[in-house]
Amino acid sequence: MNRVDTIFNTLRASGQKALMPFITAGDPDLATTAAMLPALEKAGASIVELGFPFSDPIADGPVIQASMTHALAQGVRPGAIFDMAKAHRQRLNIALVAMVSYTLVHRIGVREFARRAAAVGIDGLIVPDLTLEESAPMREAARNEGLVCSFLIAPNTPIERAKEIAQASSGFIYLLARSGITGERSNLPPDLGERVEALRGVTDLPIAVGFGIAQREQVQSVVEVADAAIVGSAIMRRVADLREEGAAKIVRGVAEFVSDLAEGLRQKL
Amino acid sequence: MSTPTATPDLTHLPDPRGRFGEFGGVYVPETLVHAVTQVAEEYARAQKDPGFKRQLDALLRDYVGRETPLYFAKRLTEQAGGARIYLKREDLAHTGAHKINNALGQALLTVRMGKRRIIAETGAGQHGVATATAAAVFGLECDVFMGTEDMRRQKPNVTRMRLLGARVVPVESGSRTLKDATNAAMRDWMETSGGTHYIIGSVVGPHPFPMIVRDFQSVIGRECRAQCLEQIGRLPDHVIACVGGGSNAAGIFYPFVSDPVEQVKLTGVEAGGRSPNTGDHAASISFGKPGVLHGSMSYVLQDNDGQTAPVHSISAGLDYPGVGPEHAYWHDTGRVSYVSVTDKQAIEAFQTLTRCEGIIPALESSHAVAYALELSAKMPTDKAIVINLSGRGDKDLDEAVRLIEAAKE
């Protein structure tokens, strides 16, 4: 069974929820990314989204965009990210999900990308700019390689379409807490609970919620209703703040922050 | 009518999924799917509504000043020494370029959708000015995203947009040019699409934009066709237009794509910049590979891993690493040829047209003029070439003078 499925099955059996940190691969460099993975596991992450840097990530806000620009300036490319994953997969229990813009996948080839991802121990794919209508080849390639493939559902996605997206997804579905781009926000939209409930009516897949989640209290609110909370910009902002301080401080700073977020999984509101 | 070879039908595209062969489509985050679907549905309704066409035609006639003339450039022809050169005078359209044709059409769609705010990206500033103008006509709120490098290069247009009541939002990310302005506009739209329409300025972006912009710009080619029949007594032998994203070219080419290539040749002229080296030009079809940029599959200037490559052109409107998906398709089917001319050739053509005809062209359009001069010289004098003179050069004066002086040194 795919590692993502196993993780959600295990958590569900014991009534627990998941924390899914996003980190940009290669910010500040791939060695630090590699060091962050076990630290994130220890801090309480179940699944890590590994962002493949792209020059024009239209769904991402300023923090992740800047992070990707930095990684690209270091020369970080998909081949090197695969190598890094391969070298460190063995000592990790967390699942790794690649978050990658479609044009990077297309350049390598959909089947070849899935093959290489699976070969290095990546467990799933999120291609945020791949619409349901264009997704069939990607889904088939993921299925053939035993990868899960999660699609995004937006606040303005009608429920009938959300159902189709959920049917096309495997592993989990990625529910956007809000419209717009990635980035930290101070509060969660009030209708999030209703939207998660509506989705429960059309899918049994775990529901992971992301976009704008930056604090322990928000993680708490999200996992009250959903199965997982995704945190990205808030982590990468800490990486940016600590960039000059060196790898050890970055890893420690991120681990402390994620530990604090993980408290939100355990505490009840 | 029968043709010996199976020519693909080029006029009934895109297909319902927005495909031109393998190009086009919708590659956007789910947040935007609702918005682009809404635009496609409204456009389909508008096409069936005779009132919409009447309203747009009246605006194009009474406000834009259409039809724009087809002008025989006698002295330019003499200078070239070959085929007769005609200019389709989009520079005489209100606001000084073809961009207004699309901006007004999409502003009408905005009003039909009940939205009160429009946003746009701009490179040369012509689309920004056209959108700001349309906003003034319809009383809409307007934000225009523009790279700070382009704000420097096209200062007069920044002033015009502000006078028209638009906010010009400076974009500092990336190369601070058209690509980055487009990213910024798409990001804004993801948060605001409930009450905002994004007027994309070229035949790029997710379906239905490449189709809608082409359709609104096709008035150029329809007029041109009729004017050629009237003035020359037949269709032109060759139609030439500059290609950045490719809206003026799509507009003039589309009504000719069903004509046999032996009868009417169509050539798109890309920005060859300083050299064919990566980063020195913006010739996406000439040097690019298939990829996704700004929501559709087309030729993109990129490195081996799919990262968008840096681009350069003296012309802000052509300084873009992608191209409309329909151009990619026309290229692959062989219906349209794509060539590139350098910064230097464009600047020379800019001066030649200005001195010969008293018409100061936009630096974008100067690329088409440069290629036409070269081509005319190789063709007999009884042949006819049409250049789509997509815009006037007032916005470029400071930059052009700077480049001319620099070339002298």
XYZ file of C-alpha atoms in Angstrom:
678
model
C 0.000 0.000 0.000
C 1.119 3.549 -0.699
C 2.733 5.213 2.292
C 0.281 8.137 2.204
C -2.674 5.751 2.416
C -1.030 3.806 5.237
C -0.366 6.972 7.203
C -3.935 8.230 6.924
C -5.350 4.767 7.717
C -3.230 4.513 10.846
C -4.073 8.030 11.998
C -7.769 7.545 11.364
C -7.794 4.264 13.278
C -6.535 6.095 16.352
C -8.532 9.274 15.815
C -5.484 11.369 15.024
C -4.833 14.080 12.469
C -1.879 14.918 10.233
C 0.407 17.882 9.858
C 1.757 18.405 6.338
C 4.547 20.953 6.149
C 5.533 22.292 2.736
C 9.158 23.127 2.093
C 10.778 24.386 -1.080
C 13.409 21.880 -2.142
C 16.738 23.658 -2.275
C 16.056 26.669 -0.055
C 18.606 27.571 1.169
C 20.249 24.502 -0.460
C 19.481 20.815 -0.974
C 21.725 19.655 1.881
C 19.659 21.744 4.307
C 16.455 20.429 2.765
C 17.749 16.908 3.373
C 18.551 17.789 6.984
C 15.099 19.292 7.459
C 13.229 16.113 6.506
C 14.105 13.998 9.598
C 13.752 17.104 11.772
C 10.222 17.654 10.429
C 9.406 14.000 11.108
C 10.631 14.317 14.670
C 8.702 17.553 15.108
C 5.427 15.800 14.301
C 4.939 15.948 10.535
C 3.306 12.942 8.876
C 3.707 13.942 5.262
C 6.063 16.526 3.760
C 5.260 18.370 0.578
C 8.431 18.932 -1.353
C 8.057 21.981 -3.575
C 9.928 21.783 -6.883
C 11.126 25.315 -7.567
C 9.703 26.933 -10.705
C 10.428 30.327 -12.194
C 6.761 31.306 -12.577
C 4.663 29.702 -9.824
C 1.381 31.550 -10.386
C -0.462 29.955 -7.452
C 2.176 30.968 -4.949
C 2.419 34.136 -2.927
C 5.522 36.293 -2.445
C 7.167 34.140 0.258
C 7.186 30.867 -1.677
C 7.932 32.636 -4.938
C 10.999 34.267 -3.386
C 11.981 30.937 -1.884
C 11.791 29.282 -5.308
C 13.747 32.104 -6.910
C 16.444 31.555 -4.279
C 16.522 27.799 -4.885
C 16.755 28.265 -8.651
C 19.641 30.676 -8.170
C 21.432 27.838 -6.338
C 20.965 25.745 -9.475
C 18.410 23.388 -7.908
C 16.752 21.325 -10.640
C 14.399 18.290 -10.604
C 17.241 15.788 -11.171
C 19.079 16.983 -8.069
C 15.886 16.873 -6.007
C 15.300 13.256 -7.045
C 18.884 12.422 -6.069
C 18.435 14.056 -2.680
C 15.199 12.156 -2.032
C 16.814 8.878 -3.025
C 19.769 9.426 -0.702
C 17.592 10.159 2.353
C 14.409 8.124 1.843
C 15.715 5.140 3.805
C 15.938 6.946 7.134
C 12.468 8.527 6.908
C 9.036 7.230 7.909
C 7.137 10.272 6.689
C 5.568 10.293 3.257
C 7.006 12.607 0.625
C 4.719 14.332 -1.851
C 6.124 16.317 -4.747
C 4.398 19.660 -5.389
C 5.379 20.542 -8.920
C 4.189 22.871 -11.689
C 2.977 21.031 -14.752
C 5.504 22.436 -17.186
C 8.384 20.852 -15.202
C 6.612 17.481 -15.375
C 5.851 17.939 -19.059
C 9.481 18.715 -19.899
C 10.628 15.401 -18.402
C 7.526 13.589 -19.653
C 4.528 12.646 -17.530
C 5.323 8.933 -17.364
C 9.030 9.436 -16.910
C 8.474 11.965 -14.120
C 6.190 9.535 -12.260
C 8.663 6.697 -12.816
C 11.581 8.687 -11.458
C 9.582 10.014 -8.503
C 8.492 6.507 -7.526
C 12.005 5.149 -8.003
C 13.464 7.576 -5.447
C 10.760 6.926 -2.862
C 8.447 9.875 -3.456
C 4.924 8.765 -2.554
C 2.638 11.216 -4.247
C 2.200 14.122 -6.630
C 0.396 17.432 -6.472
C 0.416 19.390 -9.721
C -1.384 22.581 -8.729
C -1.915 23.957 -12.234
C -3.172 20.707 -13.728
C -6.936 20.940 -14.121
C -9.213 17.927 -13.864
C -9.814 18.155 -17.633
C -6.103 17.840 -18.433
C -5.269 15.330 -15.727
C -5.950 11.887 -17.229
C -2.388 11.086 -18.408
C -0.918 12.238 -15.095
C -3.350 10.123 -13.074
C -2.661 7.068 -15.183
C 1.097 7.521 -14.832
C 0.790 7.964 -11.060
C -1.415 4.885 -10.738
C 0.989 2.773 -12.766
C 3.857 3.777 -10.506
C 1.921 3.342 -7.256
C 1.912 7.062 -6.489
C -1.032 8.950 -5.069
C -2.171 11.983 -7.027
C -4.030 14.745 -5.178
C -5.985 17.537 -6.827
C -7.030 20.917 -5.498
C -10.536 21.998 -4.615
C -11.175 25.737 -4.323
C -13.780 27.674 -2.329
C -15.609 28.474 -5.568
C -15.536 24.904 -6.899
C -19.169 23.732 -7.226
C -19.866 20.571 -5.232
C -20.581 18.484 -8.370
C -17.165 19.383 -9.724
C -15.579 18.832 -6.302
C -17.008 15.325 -6.420
C -15.381 14.674 -9.796
C -12.076 16.066 -8.537
C -12.271 13.835 -5.476
C -12.993 10.827 -7.688
C -9.947 11.695 -9.770
C -7.755 12.062 -6.668
C -6.035 9.403 -4.621
C -4.328 9.584 -1.223
C -6.069 12.758 -0.073
C -7.720 15.817 -1.508
C -6.246 19.253 -1.110
C -8.885 21.750 -0.036
C -7.934 25.391 -0.359
C -8.951 27.258 2.770
C -9.384 30.378 0.689
C -9.203 31.774 -2.823
C -6.074 33.390 -4.054
C -2.488 32.516 -3.512
C -0.411 30.873 -0.807
C 0.566 33.028 2.161
C -0.012 33.564 5.841
C -3.336 35.004 7.010
C -4.533 35.834 10.488
C -7.870 34.041 10.461
C -9.610 31.130 8.800
C -12.737 31.631 6.716
C -15.869 30.964 8.791
C -17.419 28.611 6.250
C -14.485 26.161 6.225
C -16.289 23.662 8.445
C -19.338 23.653 6.202
C -17.224 23.148 3.116
C -15.395 20.208 4.672
C -18.731 18.690 5.721
C -20.087 19.092 2.188
C -17.031 17.318 0.829
C -17.463 14.473 3.298
C -20.778 13.874 1.555
C -19.058 13.183 -1.764
C -15.763 11.511 -0.811
C -14.196 9.199 1.749
C -10.690 10.421 0.976
C -8.834 12.264 3.728
C -9.196 16.032 3.385
C -6.094 18.177 3.786
C -6.567 21.928 4.127
C -3.988 24.492 3.089
C -3.450 28.135 2.048
C -3.093 30.745 4.760
C -2.449 28.477 7.745
C 0.362 29.869 9.886
C -0.338 29.278 13.592
C -0.915 26.459 16.064
C -4.470 27.723 16.755
C -5.275 27.583 13.029
C -3.946 24.025 12.825
C -6.221 23.213 15.758
C -9.265 24.720 14.024
C -8.500 22.957 10.753
C -8.088 19.487 12.239
C -11.278 19.915 14.238
C -13.013 19.342 10.886
C -10.425 18.088 8.392
C -7.836 15.282 8.386
C -4.709 17.317 7.829
C -3.368 20.845 7.949
C -0.866 22.064 5.352
C 1.553 24.854 6.303
C 3.928 26.351 3.747
C 4.608 30.081 3.636
C 4.933 30.408 7.404
C 7.726 27.813 7.336
C 9.509 29.252 4.334
C 9.362 32.737 5.844
C 11.323 31.344 8.811
C 13.821 29.793 6.428
C 14.235 33.168 4.712
C 14.657 34.950 8.055
C 17.365 32.479 9.120
C 19.069 32.133 5.744
C 22.169 34.048 6.807
C 22.467 32.093 10.055
C 23.471 28.791 8.500
C 21.928 25.369 8.010
C 21.921 24.220 11.655
C 19.953 27.240 12.846
C 17.512 26.973 9.951
C 16.826 23.297 10.691
C 16.427 24.003 14.406
C 14.228 27.056 13.823
C 11.925 25.213 11.428
C 11.753 22.154 13.709
C 10.789 24.304 16.710
C 8.085 26.050 14.714
C 6.679 22.783 13.349
C 6.723 21.235 16.845
C 4.641 24.145 18.016
C 2.221 23.704 15.092
C 2.025 19.985 15.897
C 0.783 20.865 19.377
C -2.318 21.996 17.532
C -2.952 18.372 16.503
C -3.116 17.237 20.119
C -4.893 20.085 21.857
C -8.619 20.365 21.593
C -10.156 23.780 21.050
C -13.502 23.639 -53.885
C -11.068 20.791 -53.576
C -7.459 20.781 -52.507
C -5.096 17.912 -53.260
C -3.700 17.603 -49.751
C -5.639 17.266 -46.534
C -5.160 20.713 -45.052
C -6.392 20.814 -41.466
C -9.361 23.094 -40.962
C -7.807 26.075 -39.268
C -10.879 28.195 -38.704
C -12.934 25.950 -36.438
C -10.419 25.883 -33.647
C -10.012 25.705 -30.763
C -11.901 22.530 -29.903
C -14.264 22.628 -26.904
C -11.326 22.026 -24.531
C -9.516 25.022 -25.923
C -7.035 23.003 -27.957
C -5.273 24.046 -31.132
C -3.796 20.649 -31.926
C -1.587 19.835 -28.948
C -1.452 23.500 -27.870
C -3.727 25.633 -25.714
C -5.921 24.082 -23.034
C -6.511 25.229 -19.463
C -3.588 24.897 -17.046
C -4.548 26.999 -14.065
C -5.031 26.415 -10.352
C -8.531 25.235 -9.511
C -9.212 28.686 -7.995
C -9.382 30.119 -11.518
C -11.377 27.375 -13.213
C -14.663 28.915 -12.164
C -13.640 32.334 -13.499
C -12.426 31.108 -16.892
C -15.535 28.933 -17.275
C -17.682 31.964 -16.535
C -15.854 33.985 -19.207
C -16.265 31.183 -21.767
C -19.979 30.879 -21.047
C -20.573 34.621 -21.201
C -18.650 34.886 -24.459
C -20.713 32.076 -25.989
C -23.903 33.907 -24.973
C -22.583 37.214 -26.315
C -21.759 35.651 -29.679
C -25.367 34.573 -30.049
C -26.663 37.998 -29.047
C -27.037 40.369 -32.036
C -27.152 43.246 -29.540
C -23.592 42.493 -28.430
C -22.238 42.651 -31.964
C -24.180 45.852 -32.653
C -22.826 47.469 -29.507
C -19.224 46.450 -30.243
C -19.431 47.447 -33.908
C -20.788 50.870 -32.955
C -17.946 51.398 -30.478
C -15.339 50.309 -32.988
C -16.742 52.688 -35.582
C -17.650 55.758 -33.532
C -15.112 55.546 -30.730
C -12.078 53.697 -32.085
C -12.416 55.234 -35.539
C -12.621 52.010 -37.521
C -12.155 50.998 -40.127
C -8.495 51.834 -40.062
C -7.027 52.659 -43.485
C -5.003 50.382 -45.719
C -2.335 52.734 -47.018
C -0.037 52.189 -49.979
C 3.435 53.202 -48.781
C 4.839 54.510 -52.051
C 8.157 55.898 -50.864
C 8.798 52.949 -48.573
C 8.157 50.665 -51.561
C 10.640 52.655 -53.651
C 13.173 52.428 -50.863
C 12.711 48.639 -50.674
C 12.783 48.334 -54.457
C 10.473 45.403 -54.934
C 6.955 44.317 -54.033
C 4.414 47.018 -53.191
C 4.120 47.603 -49.455
C 0.778 48.426 -47.857
C 0.303 49.405 -44.236
C -2.747 48.369 -42.236
C -2.945 51.445 -40.052
C -3.776 50.130 -36.580
C -1.586 52.959 -35.314
C -4.505 55.246 -36.182
C -6.927 53.403 -33.921
C -7.893 55.368 -30.803
C -5.166 55.080 -28.140
C -2.621 54.358 -30.874
C -2.619 50.601 -31.276
C -4.741 47.565 -32.063
C -5.052 46.738 -28.348
C -8.240 48.806 -28.023
C -10.190 46.312 -30.208
C -9.808 43.623 -27.573
C -10.033 45.871 -24.516
C -13.445 47.219 -25.534
C -14.753 43.771 -26.436
C -13.710 42.331 -23.101
C -14.953 45.392 -21.212
C -18.379 44.724 -22.733
C -18.132 41.136 -21.492
C -17.184 42.455 -18.038
C -20.318 44.575 -17.902
C -22.438 41.636 -19.095
C -21.006 39.505 -16.270
C -21.964 42.208 -13.779
C -18.369 42.777 -12.684
C -17.199 46.262 -11.763
C -13.419 45.983 -11.793
C -10.984 45.102 -14.553
C -7.310 44.249 -14.310
C -4.695 43.902 -17.013
C -1.027 43.184 -17.541
C 0.957 45.394 -19.824
C 4.404 45.414 -21.383
C 4.635 48.326 -23.793
C 1.758 49.954 -21.988
C -0.512 49.910 -25.044
C -2.770 47.219 -23.633
C -2.718 48.964 -20.263
C -3.739 52.249 -21.883
C -6.431 50.482 -23.922
C -7.808 48.801 -20.793
C -7.682 52.008 -18.764
C -9.522 53.707 -21.636
C -12.183 51.005 -21.737
C -12.535 51.350 -17.964
C -13.180 55.062 -18.389
C -15.771 54.443 -21.110
C -17.700 51.963 -18.963
C -17.049 53.504 -15.550
C -15.145 50.493 -14.268
C -12.430 50.342 -11.641
C -9.076 49.474 -13.223
C -5.694 48.162 -12.035
C -2.871 47.626 -14.508
C 0.129 45.482 -13.574
C 3.399 46.594 -15.138
C 7.001 45.574 -14.608
C 9.161 48.388 -13.273
C 11.636 47.939 -16.152
C 8.772 48.537 -18.589
C 7.509 51.500 -16.536
C 10.917 53.047 -17.145
C 10.955 52.221 -20.859
C 7.387 53.289 -21.577
C 6.957 56.218 -19.254
C 4.449 58.183 -21.369
C 2.015 55.282 -21.209
C 2.298 55.116 -17.422
C 1.286 58.776 -17.295
C -1.599 58.171 -19.696
C -2.956 55.264 -17.659
C -2.874 57.325 -14.473
C -4.595 60.255 -16.168
C -7.292 57.864 -17.361
C -7.978 56.964 -13.745
C -6.288 53.553 -13.614
C -3.914 52.453 -10.881
C -0.590 51.269 -12.250
C 0.702 48.526 -9.971
C 4.517 48.259 -10.169
C 5.795 44.670 -10.415
C 9.270 44.151 -8.956
C 9.561 40.369 -9.218
C 11.619 38.384 -11.728
C 12.713 40.288 -14.821
C 10.273 43.128 -14.007
C 8.748 42.895 -17.490
C 5.636 41.507 -19.200
C 5.943 37.916 -17.951
C 6.097 39.061 -14.344
C 3.270 41.548 -14.825
C 1.162 38.646 -16.132
C 2.028 36.514 -13.085
C 0.985 39.389 -10.827
C -2.291 39.942 -12.670
C -3.145 36.217 -12.473
C -2.420 36.207 -8.749
C -4.689 39.191 -8.216
C -7.433 37.504 -10.231
C -7.246 34.374 -8.080
C -8.303 36.402 -5.071
C -10.726 38.773 -6.772
C -12.431 36.909 -9.622
C -15.819 37.206 -7.925
C -16.064 40.882 -8.919
C -13.120 41.331 -11.256
C -12.500 40.419 -14.891
C -8.958 39.963 -16.132
C -8.597 41.466 -19.601
C -5.672 39.514 -20.979
C -4.080 41.612 -23.683
C -2.794 38.990 -26.051
C -3.777 35.625 -27.536
C -2.214 33.867 -24.545
C -3.469 32.484 -21.239
C -5.936 29.689 -20.528
C -8.840 28.968 -22.861
C -11.029 30.889 -23.748
C -8.660 33.877 -23.814
C -6.610 32.961 -26.899
C -9.842 32.493 -28.830
C -11.616 35.595 -27.493
C -8.675 37.922 -28.087
C -8.170 36.517 -31.585
C -11.840 37.002 -32.391
C -11.881 40.602 -31.164
C -8.691 41.355 -33.109
C -9.903 39.636 -36.280
C -11.658 42.848 -37.273
C -8.182 43.874 -38.527
C -7.932 40.977 -40.950
C -11.540 41.192 -42.103
C -11.147 44.856 -42.966
C -7.772 44.232 -44.547
C -9.147 41.496 -46.773
C -11.956 43.688 -48.068
C -9.606 46.658 -48.516
C -7.141 44.545 -50.506
C -9.885 43.322 -52.826
C -10.985 46.914 -53.336
C -7.587 48.600 -53.680
C -5.439 45.859 -55.227
C -8.239 43.942 -56.872
C -7.112 40.692 -55.269
C -5.767 39.246 -52.048
C -2.276 40.285 -50.931
C 0.634 37.951 -51.680
C 2.095 38.269 -48.225
C 0.869 39.509 -44.841
C 3.410 40.356 -42.153
C 2.936 41.093 -38.474
C 5.130 41.226 -35.396
C 4.632 38.519 -32.769
C 5.190 38.807 -29.034
C 2.180 37.099 -27.493
C 0.772 37.497 -30.976
C -2.546 39.368 -30.826
C -2.093 41.763 -33.733
C -0.724 38.928 -35.850
C -3.585 36.593 -34.937
C -6.034 39.379 -35.729
C -4.737 40.039 -39.217
C -3.856 36.403 -40.055
C -7.027 34.654 -38.934
C -9.265 35.806 -41.816
C -6.553 34.593 -44.246
C -5.642 31.203 -42.742
C -8.143 29.334 -44.933
C -6.590 30.742 -48.097
C -3.973 28.465 -49.663
C -0.473 29.261 -48.491
C 0.599 29.562 -52.161
C -1.866 32.409 -52.562
C -1.455 34.385 -49.327
C 1.744 33.841 -47.370
C 1.599 34.774 -43.712
C 4.713 35.589 -41.703
C 5.036 36.387 -38.022
C 8.112 38.344 -37.006
C 9.548 37.641 -33.576
C 12.008 39.738 -31.602
C 15.516 38.519 -32.425
C 17.055 40.886 -29.904
C 20.832 41.089 -29.693
C 21.672 37.535 -30.747
C 20.266 34.001 -30.951
C 21.815 33.189 -27.559
C 19.482 32.418 -24.661
C 18.587 35.606 -22.833
C 19.378 37.825 -25.812
C 16.072 37.547 -27.679
C 12.343 36.866 -27.276
C 11.717 34.579 -30.265
C 9.585 31.860 -28.654
C 8.615 29.948 -31.780
C 12.040 30.239 -33.391
C 13.932 29.014 -30.331
C 11.392 27.703 -27.793
C 10.082 24.267 -26.846
C 6.545 23.194 -25.889
C 5.670 23.991 -22.289
C 3.097 25.675 -20.079
C 3.297 29.352 -19.236
C 0.412 31.487 -17.959
C -2.212 28.817 -18.311
C -1.748 27.254 -21.732
C 0.523 24.912 -23.646
C 2.590 26.588 -26.324
C 6.166 27.285 -27.338
C 8.058 28.731 -24.385
C 11.632 29.929 -24.120
C 12.940 27.671 -21.386
C 15.972 25.768 -20.222
C 16.320 21.976 -20.374
C 14.472 21.585 -17.063
C 11.490 23.720 -18.044
C 12.427 26.907 -16.198
C 11.359 29.986 -18.143
C 14.393 31.565 -19.784
C 15.286 35.233 -19.510
C 14.351 37.249 -22.595
C 15.388 40.498 -24.183
C 13.967 42.847 -26.766
C 14.195 46.604 -27.272
C 10.470 46.405 -27.651
C 8.633 45.995 -24.350
C 5.580 44.591 -26.126
C 7.566 41.710 -27.623
C 9.678 41.072 -24.526
C 7.819 37.888 -23.557
C 9.051 34.255 -23.324
C 5.815 32.706 -24.576
C 3.508 32.972 -27.581
C -0.158 32.304 -28.232
C -1.038 28.607 -28.653
C -2.719 29.179 -32.003
C 0.535 30.573 -33.393
C 2.287 27.421 -32.173
C -0.305 25.421 -34.072
C -0.095 27.561 -37.221
C 3.656 27.099 -37.090
C 3.472 23.327 -36.744
C 0.902 23.015 -39.546
C 3.097 25.157 -41.792
C 0.354 27.690 -42.498
C 2.283 30.600 -41.006
C 6.048 31.130 -41.164
C 7.841 32.643 -38.206
C 11.093 34.540 -38.522
C 12.968 36.930 -36.267
C 14.644 40.283 -36.776
C 17.212 41.872 -34.508
C 16.995 44.982 -32.342
C 19.318 46.708 -34.784
C 17.199 45.897 -37.847
C 14.077 47.047 -36.020
C 15.630 50.375 -35.047
C 16.752 50.938 -38.644
C 13.275 50.135 -39.946
C 11.809 52.487 -37.326
C 13.866 55.312 -38.823
C 13.263 54.287 -42.428
C 9.483 54.274 -42.114
C 9.506 57.528 -40.180
C 11.634 59.315 -42.813
C 9.984 57.787 -45.901
C 6.358 58.060 -44.913
C 6.080 60.419 -41.952
C 4.730 57.576 -39.855
C 6.473 56.842 -36.558
C 5.865 53.164 -35.844
C 5.941 51.414 -32.488
C 9.184 49.511 -31.900
C 7.056 46.334 -31.920
C 5.653 47.071 -35.389
C 9.120 48.140 -36.576
C 10.087 44.455 -36.466
C 7.425 43.692 -39.078
C 8.544 46.671 -41.161
C 12.164 45.437 -41.107
C 11.207 42.029 -42.422
C 8.893 43.516 -45.073
C 11.702 45.726 -46.407
C 13.938 42.688 -46.757
C 11.206 40.623 -48.373
C 9.998 43.299 -50.790
C 13.485 43.618 -52.239
C 13.412 39.933 -53.189
C 9.941 40.056 -54.776
C 8.764 41.380 -58.156
C 7.151 44.824 -58.240
C 3.719 43.471 -59.170
C 3.431 41.622 -55.859
C 1.773 43.110 -52.771
C 2.823 42.903 -49.134
C 0.666 44.061 -46.227
C 2.312 45.011 -42.943
C 0.122 45.168 -39.887
C 1.308 48.461 -38.454
C 0.052 47.512 -35.031
C 0.866 50.708 -33.170
C 2.373 54.153 -33.246
C 5.744 54.995 -31.781
C 5.051 58.045 -29.605
C 5.509 55.938 -26.480
C 8.937 54.837 -27.744
C 10.476 58.199 -28.595
C 12.801 58.514 -25.592
C 13.891 54.884 -25.795
C 14.315 54.983 -29.585
C 16.401 58.157 -29.482
C 18.551 56.650 -26.738
C 19.097 53.499 -28.840
C 19.837 55.473 -32.022
C 22.409 57.606 -30.189
C 23.935 54.502 -28.587
C 24.231 52.850 -32.019
C 26.174 55.856 -33.349
C 28.832 55.497 -30.660
